[in-house]
Amino acid sequence: MATITIDGQSYEADPSANLLQAALTLGFDLPYFCWHPALGSVGACRQCAVRQYRDEEDTTGQIVMACMVPVADGLRCSIVEPEAAEFRAEVIEWLMSNHPHDCPVCDEGGECHLQDMTVMTGHCKRRFRFPKRTFRNQYLGPFINHEMNRCIQCYRCVRFYGDYAGGSDLVAMAAHNHVYFGRHEEGILENEFSGNLVEICPTGVFTDKTLKHHYSRKWDMVSSPSVCSHCAVGCNTIASTRYGSVRRILNRYHHDINGYFLCDRGRFGYTFTDAADRLRRPLLHPDRERDVETVAEPAEAMKRIREIFSEATGVAGIGSPRASLESNYALRNLVGSGRFSSGLPRIEHDATTALLEAMRNAPDGPGSLRDAERADAVLILGEDPNNTAPRLALALRQSVRNEPIRADAGSRIPRWHDRAIRDFVQDRKGPLFIAWPASTRLDDLAAGTHRAAPDEIARLGFAVAHAIDPQSPAVTDLDDSASDLASRIARALKEADRPMVVSGTALRSPAIIAAAAATVHALRRTGSGGSSFLAVAPEANTIGDAMLEGAPLETLEQQLESGEVDTLVILENDIYRRLPAPATDRIISKARRIIALDSIATATTNRADVVLPAGSFAESDGTFVNHEGRAQRFFQPLPPAGDVLEAWRWIGRIAAETGTSKQNEWDRLDRVLTALARDCPELAPARDAAPDAAFRANGQRFPRAPRRFSGRTSILSHLSVHEPKPPEDSDSPLSFTMEGHSGQPPAALVSHYWSPGWNSSQALNKFQSEVAGPARGGDPGARLIPGNGPNERPSTAIPAPVPDDDQTLLAVPCYEVFGSDELSARAPAVAERIPKPYVALAPTDAEHHGLDSGDSLNLLIGELRVSAPVRLDPKLPPGLCGIPAGMPGWSVPHLPARASVVT
Amino acid sequence: MLSLIKSLWLVFLHLFRKRFTIQYPEEKAYLAPRYRGRIILSRDPDGGERCVACYLCAAACPVECIALDATEDENGRRYPDFFRINFSRCIYCGYCEEACPTYAIQLVPDFEMAEYNRQNMVYEKEDLLIDGEGKYHGYNYYKVAGIAIGGKDKGEGENESSPIDPKDLMP
Ligand code: SF4
Ligand code: SF4
Ligand code: SF4
Ligand code: SF4
Ligand code: FES
């Protein structure tokens, strides 16, 4: 720690920070624009001026930009010094000279960093009398609205979009006071992290277009801490609502996971909660084969369920990787663990089980996104992060800079000195190797790629393990290029300080996961202490579901066949997406009765006898276990309306109704969590993912509504002028109103970032223990998989080489960031970005079958016929074809599989 | 005794003073234009709805009796989808008018709002929106704002220069 003096007072500050960072950490309100904790400093906006003095004698000093001054022992400066303060006010005045008179219609208003900084510097009167410069806006796609007049030329957007996220279609154009930030041509912003511009841009140039369609001010939105439900990364979010509907998703800082950024799937996928196909009332299907449905009262539905249960010979439950841990556990408890299915087909189930095993065996437990960001050599085995775990791809993009920076230990450029570091690193990239059948959007960073069939990818992984540590078994018959690559990868990983292997279930190959684990263990054995294993899973609660150890769907099919079971309870799972339609039809028709719980209408709920409306993330409290085995609680921003209930609560009511549990035994989140902790010791820490419902600060709850929340005596007055009692929350320490504790809640309960003078999301600085550090009081969530597991060598069944086969193609799943996730695909903005169905084919194969790009290709995969236009991928090796997984209305489950071309 | 007579005399003199009591409701009291009574929503000189659904009045309201929801027409002009004031809660403080950046919401000299049924004190946009400019004439917010709406393109606002060409590098 260094001792610095600000305005005559001495403070301790971190010498690796800059003065602006240090001042903000110490609680000073110093204005800034171009500096961003994740992007570093460039000293462009001249807003953070302070006066720096050489020593105690120096009374003149000089004005410097705080963001460009490294903290050093003995540093003396003044923030309040009049000339520095006037300098800051004048900078704002210049910026404002062309600023439009837009605040009332600007979506940034009320949470605008420019407004905050203007108030902070005291500028209040416009002296500039000349005409204002104007710009035309561009159409930037369904996610982002563009209003260029409001730009203050801080360059944050292009620094994030280009330098940080690797996008190439947002640039600065023109010169002097005409500088324009946009695309060369109007069109959709391609990068899947474009949504972060909303929070990066300190003004209203880039705003959330989905919010614009149902705009509400920050001060009016009832929000809660939530967790993204669109992939297993589990980014922390703030879900904000007004008038009973979700209006937007904002980033909620988590030091080890998402940091400051989300992906567009997570940010804009929320509108599925309001889609027309949401289930809001219980439904009865008197005849499953015919399309007749009647809306029922909950009591009526419950009566029907009691009848079904009393007639049943055996009830089995199908869980779901997208349902919360509590719901899955409640279901398992209802039907008994022998009749509980994870809801995955065997092919996915086995890969997931292998992944969980590898996570438990990983030396330090599974790695986090922060570990990925800090890794200096990375091997990706069988994953396509941009599409399967988008936020991870952004972290990996940062990792390639670590090796060049480290390699030149002599350079003393601080990490926050962004421009200097980038100039210093230039185009040098650290080692990142990608093994995936097709091209990926990280290829531009890769030091080497291996495009091959899943088994070949596993073989490469085992070869790397062998090259690192000869004790690992050797791979026979590896071709030269693959073995060359394996030794290059091994060398890079061995030389690194923090090597990382990323692997997961994307290709549904336990062998790939075993190979990744073997590599990590080989590194450990040869003394690479910092090595880590990063697991990638597809859905928000895949890992939590797997930890409940249900059986694959096929086992259930056998139970149905044997007559041991004749009734199914299906929890938030569309099994038509998991198994080929004929196989699903068999399961459905063999079940005499089906009870389905879901938040959305699916092919499966359409064939259930009774459908109960379950809450989405917006109407539920629950826990997801993310890809690193971290249990994270999400809280509902909305009080449940109509008949919608959390799935676990419905199941609790079924249990009470059918006499398997006492009345109300399961009617509280904490009770479910307590029972879970008792039954599954490994999952017990999930209880501590957030404070329980009885938690209070000074006897007070934590408000979901901001203190300036408006309209509480008129929102419902058209229905009745007598104001109803505000809804109560029995499951969390949050209240639905603005009443309650006015200080900062623990990080797991943060519903909005706000601090006096800081209305924008930059108020986050005040919620961190130090700027860009962990949250005050620790980051939320509870790690369930501590690592230090048995350090034995994982099983090493090395697959045989994939034989040449002229007759068939090997169909492998590939993924789309917009489309492969079931829930977000139902959000209109995301749906606009979903590609049309396609089958990716190598040009040589296409030629062989006489096909060209766009021609229709007919495939027979098992009993399933698939037909889609050809998309040529020159990177795809011959003999393979890629079929996007889980596309709405067009899902081809059960891959990889052999496919024959039919005409 | 003397003071009693003095008082009676003074009262007697009042018979010849100007009368303050008026025969309400037959006769109406004069209310200054700035009198803070019933709230209206006004229109701009072109007849468009002035309110741009900025939510500032709702935020300023100390009894929180204003609720609205924003929406936009196809040309990007923002206006309230609904606008509700619960007058049974309103304290006629005028903060909403003070907060309004467009002169849309105005308190007018009318206090005759008694109802037998409290529910009738809830006014919707149809009840609030008048056909004129109210107390403030001539102001059209969208003319001074930077955004383009139907009938006003970029650079056509007051005190604006025409849009620049981003592909131009000339000084
Ligand atoms: S960017 Fe900020 S200051 Fe500018 S118009 Fe929007 S809210 Fe107002
Ligand atoms: S668009 Fe926003 S982020 Fe980009 S330079 Fe302008 S103000 Fe800064
Ligand atoms: S989809 Fe995944 S990566 Fe994207 S925000 Fe959600 S959790 Fe994060
Ligand atoms: S302050 Fe004025 S413009 Fe804004 S919502 Fe209220 S009435 Fe409309
Ligand atoms: S924040 Fe320091 S110059 Fe921009």
Coordinates of C-alpha atoms in Angstrom, one line a residue, chain A residues 22 66 95 164 215 258 300 308 316 512 566 692 720 868:
Chain A
A22 CA -7.9 5.3 -5.8
A66 CA -6.1 11.6 -12.4
L95 CA -19.2 18.9 -24.1
Y164 CA -12.4 -5.5 -25.8
Y215 CA -40.0 2.5 -21.6
N258 CA -19.6 -11.6 -15.4
E300 CA -60.1 -27.8 -10.1
I308 CA -54.7 -38.9 -11.3
A316 CA -42.3 -40.7 -12.3
I512 CA -13.4 -35.2 -24.7
D566 CA -47.8 -45.0 -15.8
D692 CA -32.6 -16.4 4.2
S720 CA -60.2 0.7 -7.0
A868 CA -32.4 -27.8 -44.7

